[in-house]
PDB file of C-alpha atoms in Angstrom:
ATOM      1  CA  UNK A  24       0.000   0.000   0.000  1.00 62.00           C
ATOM      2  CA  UNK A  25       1.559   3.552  -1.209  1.00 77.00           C
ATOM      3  CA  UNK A  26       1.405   6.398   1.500  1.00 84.00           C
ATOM      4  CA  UNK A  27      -0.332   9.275   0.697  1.00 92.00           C
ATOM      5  CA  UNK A  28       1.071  12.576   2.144  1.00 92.00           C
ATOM      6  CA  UNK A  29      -0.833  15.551   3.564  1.00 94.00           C
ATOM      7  CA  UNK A  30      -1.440  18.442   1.475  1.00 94.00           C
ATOM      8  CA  UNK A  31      -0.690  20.271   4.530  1.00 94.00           C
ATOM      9  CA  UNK A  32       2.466  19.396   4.293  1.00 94.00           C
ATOM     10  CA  UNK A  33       2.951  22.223   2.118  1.00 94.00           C
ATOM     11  CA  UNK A  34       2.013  25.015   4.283  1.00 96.00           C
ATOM     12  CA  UNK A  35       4.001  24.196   7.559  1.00 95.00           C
ATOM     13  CA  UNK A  36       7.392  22.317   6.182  1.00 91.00           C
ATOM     14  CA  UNK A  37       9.026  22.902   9.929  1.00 95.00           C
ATOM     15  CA  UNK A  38       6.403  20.543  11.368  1.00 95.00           C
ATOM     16  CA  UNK A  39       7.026  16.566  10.769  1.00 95.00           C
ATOM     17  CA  UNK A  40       5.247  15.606   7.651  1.00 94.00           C
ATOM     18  CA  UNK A  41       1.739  13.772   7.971  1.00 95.00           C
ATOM     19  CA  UNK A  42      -0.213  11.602   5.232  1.00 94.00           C
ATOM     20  CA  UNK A  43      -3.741  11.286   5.026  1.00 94.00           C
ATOM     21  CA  UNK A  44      -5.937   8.888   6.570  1.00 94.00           C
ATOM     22  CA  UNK A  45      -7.569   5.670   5.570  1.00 96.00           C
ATOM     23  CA  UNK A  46     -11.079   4.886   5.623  1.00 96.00           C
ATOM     24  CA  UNK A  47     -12.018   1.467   6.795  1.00 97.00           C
ATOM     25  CA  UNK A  48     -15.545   0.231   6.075  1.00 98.00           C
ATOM     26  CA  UNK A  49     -17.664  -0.876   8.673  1.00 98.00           C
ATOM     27  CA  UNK A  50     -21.079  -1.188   8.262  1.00 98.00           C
ATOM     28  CA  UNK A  51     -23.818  -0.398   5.457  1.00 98.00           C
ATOM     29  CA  UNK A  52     -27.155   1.225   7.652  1.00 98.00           C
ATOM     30  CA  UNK A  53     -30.281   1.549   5.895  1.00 98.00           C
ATOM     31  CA  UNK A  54     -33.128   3.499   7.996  1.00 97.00           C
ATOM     32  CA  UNK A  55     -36.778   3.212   7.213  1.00 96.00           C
ATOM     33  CA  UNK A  56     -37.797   7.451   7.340  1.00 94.00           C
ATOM     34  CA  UNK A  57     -41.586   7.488   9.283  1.00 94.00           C
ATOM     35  CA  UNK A  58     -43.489  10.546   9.792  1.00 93.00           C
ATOM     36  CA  UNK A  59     -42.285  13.880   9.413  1.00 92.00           C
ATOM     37  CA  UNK A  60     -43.229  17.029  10.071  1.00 91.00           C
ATOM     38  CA  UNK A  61     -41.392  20.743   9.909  1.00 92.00           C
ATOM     39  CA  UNK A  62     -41.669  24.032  12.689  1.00 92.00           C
ATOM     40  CA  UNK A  63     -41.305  26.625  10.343  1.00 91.00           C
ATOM     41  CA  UNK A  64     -39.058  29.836  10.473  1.00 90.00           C
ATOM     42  CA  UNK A  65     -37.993  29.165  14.512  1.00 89.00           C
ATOM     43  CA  UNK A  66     -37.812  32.646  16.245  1.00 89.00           C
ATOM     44  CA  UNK A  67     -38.969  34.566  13.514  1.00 87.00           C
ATOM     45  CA  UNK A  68     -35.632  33.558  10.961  1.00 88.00           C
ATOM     46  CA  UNK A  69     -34.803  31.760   7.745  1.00 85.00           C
ATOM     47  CA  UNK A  70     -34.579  28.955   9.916  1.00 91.00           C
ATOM     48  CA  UNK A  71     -37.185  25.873  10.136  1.00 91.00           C
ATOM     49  CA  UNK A  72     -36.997  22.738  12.220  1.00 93.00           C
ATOM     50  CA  UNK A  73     -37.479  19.141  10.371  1.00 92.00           C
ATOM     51  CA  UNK A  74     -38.112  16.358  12.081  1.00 94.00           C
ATOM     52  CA  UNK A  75     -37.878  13.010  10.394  1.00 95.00           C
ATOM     53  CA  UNK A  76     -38.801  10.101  13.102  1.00 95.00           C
ATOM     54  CA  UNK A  77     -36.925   6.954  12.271  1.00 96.00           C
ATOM     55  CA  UNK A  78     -39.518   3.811  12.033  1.00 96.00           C
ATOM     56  CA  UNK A  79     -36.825   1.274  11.354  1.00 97.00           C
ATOM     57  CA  UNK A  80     -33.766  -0.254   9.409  1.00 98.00           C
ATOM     58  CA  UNK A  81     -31.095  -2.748   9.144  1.00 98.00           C
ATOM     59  CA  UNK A  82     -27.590  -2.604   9.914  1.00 98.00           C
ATOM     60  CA  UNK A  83     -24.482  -4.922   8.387  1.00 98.00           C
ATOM     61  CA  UNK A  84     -20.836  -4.892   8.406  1.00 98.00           C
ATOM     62  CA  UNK A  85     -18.106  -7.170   8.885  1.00 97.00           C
ATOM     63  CA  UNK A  86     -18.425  -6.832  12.497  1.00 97.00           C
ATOM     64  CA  UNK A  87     -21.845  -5.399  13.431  1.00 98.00           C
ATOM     65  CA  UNK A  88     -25.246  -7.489  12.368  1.00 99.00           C
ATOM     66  CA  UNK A  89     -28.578  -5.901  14.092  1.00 98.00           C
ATOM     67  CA  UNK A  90     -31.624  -4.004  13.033  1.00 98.00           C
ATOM     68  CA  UNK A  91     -32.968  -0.312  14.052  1.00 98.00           C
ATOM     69  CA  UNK A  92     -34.686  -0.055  16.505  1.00 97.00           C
ATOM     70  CA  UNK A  93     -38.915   0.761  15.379  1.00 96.00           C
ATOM     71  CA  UNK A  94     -39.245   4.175  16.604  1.00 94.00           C
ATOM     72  CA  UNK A  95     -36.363   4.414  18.607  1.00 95.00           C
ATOM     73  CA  UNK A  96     -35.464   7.888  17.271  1.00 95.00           C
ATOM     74  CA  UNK A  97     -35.602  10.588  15.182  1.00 96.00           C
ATOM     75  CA  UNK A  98     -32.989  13.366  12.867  1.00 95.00           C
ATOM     76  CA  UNK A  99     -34.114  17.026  14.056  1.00 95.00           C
ATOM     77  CA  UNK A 100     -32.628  18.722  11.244  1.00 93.00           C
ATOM     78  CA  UNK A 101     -32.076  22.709  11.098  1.00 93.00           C
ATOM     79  CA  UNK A 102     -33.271  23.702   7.455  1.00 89.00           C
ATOM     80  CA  UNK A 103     -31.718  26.684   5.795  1.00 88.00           C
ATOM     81  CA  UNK A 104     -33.880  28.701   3.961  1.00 82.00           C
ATOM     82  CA  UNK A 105     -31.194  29.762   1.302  1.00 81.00           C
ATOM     83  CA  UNK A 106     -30.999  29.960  -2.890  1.00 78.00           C
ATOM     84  CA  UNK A 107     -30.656  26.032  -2.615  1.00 83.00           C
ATOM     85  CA  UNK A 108     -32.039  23.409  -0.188  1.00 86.00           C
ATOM     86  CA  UNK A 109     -29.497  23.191   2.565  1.00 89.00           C
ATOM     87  CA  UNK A 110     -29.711  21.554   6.013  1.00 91.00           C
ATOM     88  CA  UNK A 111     -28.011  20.832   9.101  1.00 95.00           C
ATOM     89  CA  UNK A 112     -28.798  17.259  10.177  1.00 96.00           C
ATOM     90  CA  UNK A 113     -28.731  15.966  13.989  1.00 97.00           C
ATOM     91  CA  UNK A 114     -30.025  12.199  14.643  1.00 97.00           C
ATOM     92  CA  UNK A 115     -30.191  10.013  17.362  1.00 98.00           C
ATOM     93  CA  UNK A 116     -31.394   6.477  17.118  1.00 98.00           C
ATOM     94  CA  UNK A 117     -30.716   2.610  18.656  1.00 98.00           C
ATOM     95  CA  UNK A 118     -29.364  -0.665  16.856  1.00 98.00           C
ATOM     96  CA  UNK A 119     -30.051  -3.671  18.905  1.00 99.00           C
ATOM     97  CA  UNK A 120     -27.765  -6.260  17.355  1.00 99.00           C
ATOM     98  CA  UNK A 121     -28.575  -9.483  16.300  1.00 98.00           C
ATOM     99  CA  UNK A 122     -26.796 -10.736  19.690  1.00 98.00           C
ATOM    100  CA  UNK A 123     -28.946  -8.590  21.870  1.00 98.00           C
ATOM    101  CA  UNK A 124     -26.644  -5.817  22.440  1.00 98.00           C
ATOM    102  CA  UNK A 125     -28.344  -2.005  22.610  1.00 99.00           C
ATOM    103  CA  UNK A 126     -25.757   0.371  20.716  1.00 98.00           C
ATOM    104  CA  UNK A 127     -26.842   4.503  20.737  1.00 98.00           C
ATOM    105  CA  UNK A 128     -25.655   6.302  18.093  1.00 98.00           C
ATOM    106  CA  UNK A 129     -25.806   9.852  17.188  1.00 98.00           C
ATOM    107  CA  UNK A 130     -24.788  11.395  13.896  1.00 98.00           C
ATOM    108  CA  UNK A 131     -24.267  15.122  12.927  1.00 98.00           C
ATOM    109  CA  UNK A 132     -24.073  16.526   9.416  1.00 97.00           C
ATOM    110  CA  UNK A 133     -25.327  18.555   6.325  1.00 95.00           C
ATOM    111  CA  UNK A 134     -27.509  17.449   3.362  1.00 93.00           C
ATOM    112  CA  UNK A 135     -26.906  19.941   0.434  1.00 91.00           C
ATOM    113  CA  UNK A 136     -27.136  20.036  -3.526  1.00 89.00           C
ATOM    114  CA  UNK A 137     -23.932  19.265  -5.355  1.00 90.00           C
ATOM    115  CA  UNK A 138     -22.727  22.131  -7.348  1.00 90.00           C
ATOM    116  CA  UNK A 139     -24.151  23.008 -10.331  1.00 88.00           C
ATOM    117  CA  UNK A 140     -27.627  21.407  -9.458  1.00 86.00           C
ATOM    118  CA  UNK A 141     -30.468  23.023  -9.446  1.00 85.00           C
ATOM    119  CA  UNK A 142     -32.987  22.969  -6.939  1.00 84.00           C
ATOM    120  CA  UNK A 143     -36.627  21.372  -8.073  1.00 79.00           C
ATOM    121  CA  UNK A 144     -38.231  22.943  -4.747  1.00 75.00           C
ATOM    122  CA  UNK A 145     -39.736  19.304  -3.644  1.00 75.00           C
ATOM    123  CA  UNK A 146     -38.034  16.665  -1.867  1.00 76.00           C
ATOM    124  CA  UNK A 147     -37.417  13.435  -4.166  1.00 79.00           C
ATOM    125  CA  UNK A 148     -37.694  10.412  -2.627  1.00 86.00           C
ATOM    126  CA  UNK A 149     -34.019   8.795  -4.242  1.00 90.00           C
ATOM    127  CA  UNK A 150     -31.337  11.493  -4.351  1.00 89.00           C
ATOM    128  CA  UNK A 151     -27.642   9.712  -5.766  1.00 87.00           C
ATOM    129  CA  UNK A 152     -24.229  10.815  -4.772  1.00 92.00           C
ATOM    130  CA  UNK A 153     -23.992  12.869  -8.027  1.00 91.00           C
ATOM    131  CA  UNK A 154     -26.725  14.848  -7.015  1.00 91.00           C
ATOM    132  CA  UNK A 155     -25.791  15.703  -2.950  1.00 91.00           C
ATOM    133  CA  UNK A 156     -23.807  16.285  -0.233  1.00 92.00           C
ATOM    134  CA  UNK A 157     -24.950  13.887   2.249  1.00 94.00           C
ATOM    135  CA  UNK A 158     -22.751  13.513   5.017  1.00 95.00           C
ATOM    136  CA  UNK A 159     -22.637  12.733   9.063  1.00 98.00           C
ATOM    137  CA  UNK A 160     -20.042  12.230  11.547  1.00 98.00           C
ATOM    138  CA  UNK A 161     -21.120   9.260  13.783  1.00 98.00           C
ATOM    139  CA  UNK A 162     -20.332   8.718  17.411  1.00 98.00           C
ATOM    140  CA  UNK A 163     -21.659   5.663  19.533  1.00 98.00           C
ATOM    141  CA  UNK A 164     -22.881   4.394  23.079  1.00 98.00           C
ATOM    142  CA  UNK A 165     -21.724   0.531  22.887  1.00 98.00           C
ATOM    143  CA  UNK A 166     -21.774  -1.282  25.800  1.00 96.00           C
ATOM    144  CA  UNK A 167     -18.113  -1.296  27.882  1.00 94.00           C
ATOM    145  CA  UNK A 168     -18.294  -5.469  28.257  1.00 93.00           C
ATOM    146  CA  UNK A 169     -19.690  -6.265  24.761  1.00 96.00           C
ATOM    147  CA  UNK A 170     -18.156  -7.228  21.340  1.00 97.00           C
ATOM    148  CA  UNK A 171     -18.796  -3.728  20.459  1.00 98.00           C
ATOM    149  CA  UNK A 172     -16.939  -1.817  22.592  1.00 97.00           C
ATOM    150  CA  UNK A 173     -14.881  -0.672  19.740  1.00 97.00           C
ATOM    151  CA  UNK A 174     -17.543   1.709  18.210  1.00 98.00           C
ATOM    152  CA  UNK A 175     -16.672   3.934  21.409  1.00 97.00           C
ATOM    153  CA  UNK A 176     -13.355   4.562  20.235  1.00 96.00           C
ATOM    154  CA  UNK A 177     -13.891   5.097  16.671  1.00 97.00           C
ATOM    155  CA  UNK A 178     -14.162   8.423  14.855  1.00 96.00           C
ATOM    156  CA  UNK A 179     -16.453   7.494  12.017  1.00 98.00           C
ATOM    157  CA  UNK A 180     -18.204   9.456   9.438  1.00 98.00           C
ATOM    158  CA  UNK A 181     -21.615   8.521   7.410  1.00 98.00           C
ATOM    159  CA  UNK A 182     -21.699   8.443   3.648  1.00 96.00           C
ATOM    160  CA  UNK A 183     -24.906   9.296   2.770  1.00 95.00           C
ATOM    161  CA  UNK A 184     -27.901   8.841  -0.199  1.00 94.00           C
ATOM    162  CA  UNK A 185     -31.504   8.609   0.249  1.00 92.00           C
ATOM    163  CA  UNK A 186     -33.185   5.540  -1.776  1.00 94.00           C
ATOM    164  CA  UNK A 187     -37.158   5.147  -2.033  1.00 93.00           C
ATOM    165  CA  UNK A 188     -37.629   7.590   1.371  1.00 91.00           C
ATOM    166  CA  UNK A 189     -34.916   5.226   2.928  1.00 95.00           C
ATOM    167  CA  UNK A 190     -31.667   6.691   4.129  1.00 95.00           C
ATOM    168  CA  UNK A 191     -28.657   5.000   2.947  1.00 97.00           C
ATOM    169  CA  UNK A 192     -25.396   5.222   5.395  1.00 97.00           C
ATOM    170  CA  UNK A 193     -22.107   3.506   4.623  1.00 98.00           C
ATOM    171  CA  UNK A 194     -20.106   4.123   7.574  1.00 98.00           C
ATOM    172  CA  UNK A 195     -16.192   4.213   7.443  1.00 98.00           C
ATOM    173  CA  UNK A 196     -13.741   4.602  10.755  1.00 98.00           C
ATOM    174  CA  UNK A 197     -11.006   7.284  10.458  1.00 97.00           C
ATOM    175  CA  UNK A 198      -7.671   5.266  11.182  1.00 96.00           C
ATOM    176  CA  UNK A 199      -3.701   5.342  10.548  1.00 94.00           C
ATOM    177  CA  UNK A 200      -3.531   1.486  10.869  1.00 94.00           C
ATOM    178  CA  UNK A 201      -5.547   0.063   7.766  1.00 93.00           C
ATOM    179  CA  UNK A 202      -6.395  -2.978   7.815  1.00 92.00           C
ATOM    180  CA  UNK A 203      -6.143  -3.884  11.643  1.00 94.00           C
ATOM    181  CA  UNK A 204      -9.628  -3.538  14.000  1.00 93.00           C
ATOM    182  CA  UNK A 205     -10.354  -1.289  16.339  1.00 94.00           C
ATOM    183  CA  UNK A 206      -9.971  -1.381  19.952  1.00 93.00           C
ATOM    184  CA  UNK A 207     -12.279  -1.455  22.902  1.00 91.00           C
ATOM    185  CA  UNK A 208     -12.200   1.585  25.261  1.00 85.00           C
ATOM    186  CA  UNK A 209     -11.664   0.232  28.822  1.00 81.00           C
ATOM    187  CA  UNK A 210     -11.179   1.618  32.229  1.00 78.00           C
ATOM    188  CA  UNK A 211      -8.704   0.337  34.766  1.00 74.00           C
ATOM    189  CA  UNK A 212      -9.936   0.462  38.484  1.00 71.00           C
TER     190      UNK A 212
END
């Protein structure tokens, strides 16, 4: 495998040189969207509340197998009222694995038009990765003693597309050891 260097590099040549990151796939998440409903222009501003409740989904990766929980939570995104459709996402919803672990996780981004695509003024129900910028940064509540303790020390961002109302989330862990798994977060008494 062929390092990569920083582009920042460039700008601060006194400091020891860094190379980029790899992305390590972990799990594909796709979330069954329920009911949703929108508080418009909050305080009098360009600024509405969405809420999107979360009925559902499935979750799979190499090292996570479980479902969503029905219900268990919601995205209350901040919609910018702006020459495009623009909005600042903020979710919160449980897996239960297929081993009967309960596993929080909470996921901050922005959904956005790509450049150079216009705005229809409607939400479509499949938007593609050529059309958006769908993206979350994911953080997790696993259990200390299960086999999942690992999501707790992971920084891990959400790929994003929406397919037939569902929302699509490949989920990659930022890492400078490719290819080896994460480790549990433990505390020593």
């Amino acid at each position: 495998m062929s390092v990569r260097l920083s582009p920042g590099n460039g700008f601060t040549p006194q400091a020891p040189p860094m190379r980029l990151p790899h992305l390590e796939h972990e799990y594909r998440l796709i979330a069954d969207m329920g009911d949703e409903y929108e508080i418009p222009k909050i305080h009098g501003t360009g600024l509405s509340r969405s809420v999107s409740t979360i009925a559902g989904g499935t979750i799979e990766g190499p090292r996570i197998k479980g479902k969503v929980l029905d219900n268990s939570g919601a995205d209350w995104a901040t919609r910018v009222h702006s020459e495009k459709i623009f909005y600042k996402l903020e979710a919160r919803y449980t897996v239960l694995t297929d081993d009967g672990f309960y596993i929080l996780v909470n996921a901050k981004g922005v959904f956005g038009l790509g450049p150079d695509i216009p705005d229809s003024g409607k939400e479509e129900p499949t938007c593609s990765q050529d059309e958006i910028e769908y993206f979350s940064h994911l953080s997790y509540e696993a259990p200390g003693d299960s086999p999942y303790n690992w999501l707790n020390s992971i920084v891990a961002v959400g790929v994003m597309t929406m397919w037939e109302n569902k929302v699509v989330i490949d989920a990659y862990r930022l890492t400078n050891f490719p290819g080896k798994e994460a480790e549990g977060v433990y505390v020593v008494n």
